Each structure stands twice: as structure tokens, then as C-alpha cells.
PDB file of C-alpha atoms in Angstrom:
ATOM      1  CA  UNK F 149    -134.077  28.817 106.086  1.00 49.00           C
ATOM      2  CA  UNK F 150    -132.322  26.962 103.234  1.00 54.00           C
ATOM      3  CA  UNK F 151    -135.027  27.236 101.775  1.00 52.00           C
ATOM      4  CA  UNK F 152    -135.185  31.227 101.309  1.00 55.00           C
ATOM      5  CA  UNK F 153    -130.908  31.167 100.776  1.00 63.00           C
ATOM      6  CA  UNK F 154    -131.026  28.342  98.749  1.00 68.00           C
ATOM      7  CA  UNK F 155    -134.559  28.368  96.703  1.00 71.00           C
ATOM      8  CA  UNK F 156    -133.694  25.249  94.833  1.00 80.00           C
ATOM      9  CA  UNK F 157    -132.625  22.425  98.321  1.00 86.00           C
ATOM     10  CA  UNK F 158    -136.234  21.452  99.662  1.00 88.00           C
ATOM     11  CA  UNK F 159    -137.005  19.819  96.101  1.00 90.00           C
ATOM     12  CA  UNK F 160    -133.653  17.951  96.249  1.00 88.00           C
ATOM     13  CA  UNK F 161    -133.865  17.078  98.788  1.00 88.00           C
ATOM     14  CA  UNK F 162    -136.605  15.744  98.425  1.00 90.00           C
ATOM     15  CA  UNK F 163    -136.527  14.408  95.325  1.00 91.00           C
ATOM     16  CA  UNK F 164    -132.670  12.605  97.181  1.00 92.00           C
ATOM     17  CA  UNK F 165    -134.640  11.287 100.241  1.00 93.00           C
ATOM     18  CA  UNK F 166    -137.534   9.653  97.469  1.00 95.00           C
ATOM     19  CA  UNK F 167    -134.688   7.674  95.319  1.00 96.00           C
ATOM     20  CA  UNK F 168    -132.957   6.492  99.237  1.00 97.00           C
ATOM     21  CA  UNK F 169    -136.551   5.449  99.522  1.00 97.00           C
ATOM     22  CA  UNK F 170    -136.288   3.709  95.994  1.00 98.00           C
ATOM     23  CA  UNK F 171    -133.151   1.922  96.249  1.00 98.00           C
ATOM     24  CA  UNK F 172    -133.372   1.109 100.557  1.00 98.00           C
ATOM     25  CA  UNK F 173    -137.219  -0.585  99.319  1.00 98.00           C
ATOM     26  CA  UNK F 174    -135.602  -2.376  96.037  1.00 98.00           C
ATOM     27  CA  UNK F 175    -132.915  -3.661  98.689  1.00 98.00           C
ATOM     28  CA  UNK F 176    -135.063  -5.534 101.588  1.00 98.00           C
ATOM     29  CA  UNK F 177    -136.441  -7.260  98.562  1.00 98.00           C
ATOM     30  CA  UNK F 178    -133.753  -8.886  97.563  1.00 97.00           C
ATOM     31  CA  UNK F 179    -132.413  -9.655 100.809  1.00 96.00           C
ATOM     32  CA  UNK F 180    -135.809 -11.055 100.840  1.00 98.00           C
ATOM     33  CA  UNK F 181    -134.392 -13.448  97.797  1.00 98.00           C
ATOM     34  CA  UNK F 182    -131.352 -14.144  99.589  1.00 97.00           C
ATOM     35  CA  UNK F 183    -132.021 -15.521 102.659  1.00 96.00           C
ATOM     36  CA  UNK F 184    -134.666 -18.198 100.529  1.00 97.00           C
ATOM     37  CA  UNK F 185    -131.417 -18.134  98.706  1.00 97.00           C
ATOM     38  CA  UNK F 186    -129.222 -19.506 101.449  1.00 97.00           C
ATOM     39  CA  UNK F 187    -132.418 -21.863 102.533  1.00 97.00           C
ATOM     40  CA  UNK F 188    -131.483 -24.251  99.482  1.00 97.00           C
ATOM     41  CA  UNK F 189    -128.378 -24.000  99.683  1.00 96.00           C
ATOM     42  CA  UNK F 190    -128.630 -24.709 103.045  1.00 96.00           C
ATOM     43  CA  UNK F 191    -130.941 -27.784 102.064  1.00 96.00           C
ATOM     44  CA  UNK F 192    -128.504 -28.957  98.983  1.00 96.00           C
ATOM     45  CA  UNK F 193    -126.450 -29.711 100.900  1.00 92.00           C
ATOM     46  CA  UNK F 194    -127.898 -31.112 103.908  1.00 93.00           C
ATOM     47  CA  UNK F 195    -129.397 -34.138 101.216  1.00 93.00           C
ATOM     48  CA  UNK F 196    -125.563 -33.872  99.735  1.00 87.00           C
ATOM     49  CA  UNK F 197    -127.699 -32.817  96.288  1.00 93.00           C
ATOM     50  CA  UNK F 198    -125.790 -32.466  92.206  1.00 94.00           C
ATOM     51  CA  UNK F 199    -122.206 -30.020  92.828  1.00 94.00           C
ATOM     52  CA  UNK F 200    -124.115 -28.428  89.348  1.00 94.00           C
ATOM     53  CA  UNK F 201    -127.293 -27.903  91.147  1.00 96.00           C
ATOM     54  CA  UNK F 202    -124.918 -26.290  94.355  1.00 96.00           C
ATOM     55  CA  UNK F 203    -122.834 -24.538  92.440  1.00 97.00           C
ATOM     56  CA  UNK F 204    -126.399 -22.402  90.829  1.00 97.00           C
ATOM     57  CA  UNK F 205    -127.526 -21.604  94.392  1.00 98.00           C
ATOM     58  CA  UNK F 206    -124.185 -20.003  94.271  1.00 98.00           C
ATOM     59  CA  UNK F 207    -123.665 -18.350  90.887  1.00 98.00           C
ATOM     60  CA  UNK F 208    -127.501 -16.992  92.016  1.00 98.00           C
ATOM     61  CA  UNK F 209    -126.156 -15.312  95.361  1.00 98.00           C
ATOM     62  CA  UNK F 210    -122.779 -14.420  94.169  1.00 99.00           C
ATOM     63  CA  UNK F 211    -125.638 -12.479  91.310  1.00 98.00           C
ATOM     64  CA  UNK F 212    -127.567 -11.423  94.020  1.00 99.00           C
ATOM     65  CA  UNK F 213    -125.136  -9.921  96.202  1.00 99.00           C
ATOM     66  CA  UNK F 214    -123.812  -8.245  93.486  1.00 99.00           C
ATOM     67  CA  UNK F 215    -127.280  -6.443  93.010  1.00 99.00           C
ATOM     68  CA  UNK F 216    -127.081  -5.588  96.535  1.00 98.00           C
ATOM     69  CA  UNK F 217    -123.444  -4.304  96.658  1.00 99.00           C
ATOM     70  CA  UNK F 218    -124.042  -1.485  93.395  1.00 98.00           C
ATOM     71  CA  UNK F 219    -127.495  -0.519  94.880  1.00 98.00           C
ATOM     72  CA  UNK F 220    -125.327  -0.469  98.711  1.00 98.00           C
ATOM     73  CA  UNK F 221    -122.717   2.172  95.993  1.00 98.00           C
ATOM     74  CA  UNK F 222    -126.109   4.419  94.941  1.00 97.00           C
ATOM     75  CA  UNK F 223    -126.615   4.833  98.260  1.00 98.00           C
ATOM     76  CA  UNK F 224    -123.396   6.578  99.676  1.00 97.00           C
ATOM     77  CA  UNK F 225    -124.786   9.414  97.021  1.00 94.00           C
ATOM     78  CA  UNK F 226    -128.254   9.664  98.029  1.00 95.00           C
ATOM     79  CA  UNK F 227    -127.495   9.324 101.879  1.00 96.00           C
ATOM     80  CA  UNK F 228    -123.868  11.213 101.854  1.00 95.00           C
ATOM     81  CA  UNK F 229    -124.661  10.689 106.077  1.00 96.00           C
ATOM     82  CA  UNK F 230    -124.269   7.075 106.322  1.00 97.00           C
ATOM     83  CA  UNK F 231    -120.899   6.768 102.959  1.00 97.00           C
ATOM     84  CA  UNK F 232    -119.620   5.210 105.464  1.00 98.00           C
ATOM     85  CA  UNK F 233    -122.269   3.100 105.657  1.00 98.00           C
ATOM     86  CA  UNK F 234    -123.021   2.257 102.972  1.00 98.00           C
ATOM     87  CA  UNK F 235    -119.138   1.519 101.121  1.00 98.00           C
ATOM     88  CA  UNK F 236    -118.508  -0.920 103.705  1.00 99.00           C
ATOM     89  CA  UNK F 237    -121.762  -2.683 103.268  1.00 99.00           C
ATOM     90  CA  UNK F 238    -121.201  -2.709  99.455  1.00 99.00           C
ATOM     91  CA  UNK F 239    -118.033  -3.649  99.773  1.00 99.00           C
ATOM     92  CA  UNK F 240    -119.291  -7.241 101.725  1.00 99.00           C
ATOM     93  CA  UNK F 241    -122.074  -7.978  98.808  1.00 99.00           C
ATOM     94  CA  UNK F 242    -118.692  -7.672  97.311  1.00 99.00           C
ATOM     95  CA  UNK F 243    -117.336 -10.278  99.224  1.00 99.00           C
ATOM     96  CA  UNK F 244    -120.390 -12.416  99.187  1.00 98.00           C
ATOM     97  CA  UNK F 245    -120.573 -12.903  95.555  1.00 98.00           C
ATOM     98  CA  UNK F 246    -116.405 -13.289  95.092  1.00 99.00           C
ATOM     99  CA  UNK F 247    -116.993 -16.158  98.275  1.00 98.00           C
ATOM    100  CA  UNK F 248    -119.928 -17.435  96.453  1.00 98.00           C
ATOM    101  CA  UNK F 249    -119.016 -17.910  92.848  1.00 98.00           C
ATOM    102  CA  UNK F 250    -115.627 -18.910  93.995  1.00 98.00           C
ATOM    103  CA  UNK F 251    -117.525 -21.900  96.197  1.00 97.00           C
ATOM    104  CA  UNK F 252    -119.259 -22.410  92.721  1.00 97.00           C
ATOM    105  CA  UNK F 253    -116.709 -22.938  90.430  1.00 97.00           C
ATOM    106  CA  UNK F 254    -115.296 -25.634  92.935  1.00 96.00           C
ATOM    107  CA  UNK F 255    -117.900 -27.543  93.044  1.00 95.00           C
ATOM    108  CA  UNK F 256    -118.784 -27.358  89.313  1.00 94.00           C
ATOM    109  CA  UNK F 257    -114.823 -28.382  88.163  1.00 94.00           C
ATOM    110  CA  UNK F 258    -114.901 -31.301  91.061  1.00 89.00           C
ATOM    111  CA  UNK F 259    -117.912 -32.545  89.944  1.00 87.00           C
ATOM    112  CA  UNK F 260    -116.482 -32.681  86.149  1.00 89.00           C
ATOM    113  CA  UNK F 261    -113.942 -34.567  87.237  1.00 88.00           C
ATOM    114  CA  UNK F 262    -115.744 -36.614  88.896  1.00 78.00           C
ATOM    115  CA  UNK F 263    -116.505 -38.629  85.848  1.00 70.00           C
ATOM    116  CA  UNK F 264    -112.768 -39.053  84.190  1.00 61.00           C
ATOM    117  CA  UNK F 265    -111.722 -40.197  88.736  1.00 56.00           C
ATOM    118  CA  UNK F 266    -114.125 -42.219  88.368  1.00 53.00           C
ATOM    119  CA  UNK F 267    -113.768 -43.922  84.787  1.00 50.00           C
ATOM    120  CA  UNK F 268    -110.005 -44.292  86.119  1.00 48.00           C
ATOM    121  CA  UNK F 269    -110.181 -46.096  88.626  1.00 46.00           C
ATOM    122  CA  UNK F 270    -112.339 -48.114  87.582  1.00 46.00           C
ATOM    123  CA  UNK F 271    -110.474 -48.909  84.724  1.00 43.00           C
ATOM    124  CA  UNK F 272    -107.798 -50.969  86.454  1.00 40.00           C
ATOM    125  CA  UNK F 273    -109.947 -52.140  89.743  1.00 38.00           C
TER     126      UNK F 273
END
């Protein structure tokens, strides 16, 4: 009925659906990158890896979460009926990104401070 009253409706709906499908495909690819990155992060923690190596993985995770947030924001327009859920997912991805970045920065700061602490304590021995 809408196609009769609004001739471009079917075409617009098909374009919106195609856009949403593409965004979901991109999210799927990101998800397949996020899981192994978290596994690597866990592995590095278990072997007590250098803080810089752990910070690097956290920074990569932050970037992946930022990309996810952007895709979820795009989905709010492509799937307006799910806009609230997509906004929530975008906000969660942004929180994950911020947390990962903050943790990475702390690891780097700790690593940079460690040599200074080691050399000053060695001088007092």
C-alpha cells in the first residue's frame, strides 16, 4: 500500500536494509578481531609480559571498540526501530574504548617510571 501512495518507499526501504546489512557485516568482522585481541591481552597478562606489549594490545582494542561505536551509531539511522539498542551498544563500545585507553596509558606510565625507580633504588644499595 505504501508503494502505491509513496512510490519511492520500496526503493528507500531496500537501500536502508542493504546499508544495515553492510554495517552488520562490518560489525561481525570487528567482533572477530576483538575476541582474539582480548585473548592475546589475557595471554600477555598470564605470562607477565612487558607493560608496553600489554598497552599495545589495549590500544588496538580501544581502536576496534571506537570503530564498533561508530558503526552502531550509523545503525541508528539504518535501523531506526532498533535505535535505542544501537545507541546503548555504541555507548558501551565507547566506554570499553576509554577504559582500554586509560589502562594502556597507565601501563606505559608504569613502565616508564620503573627504570627510574630501579636505577634510583640501585644507587642506594
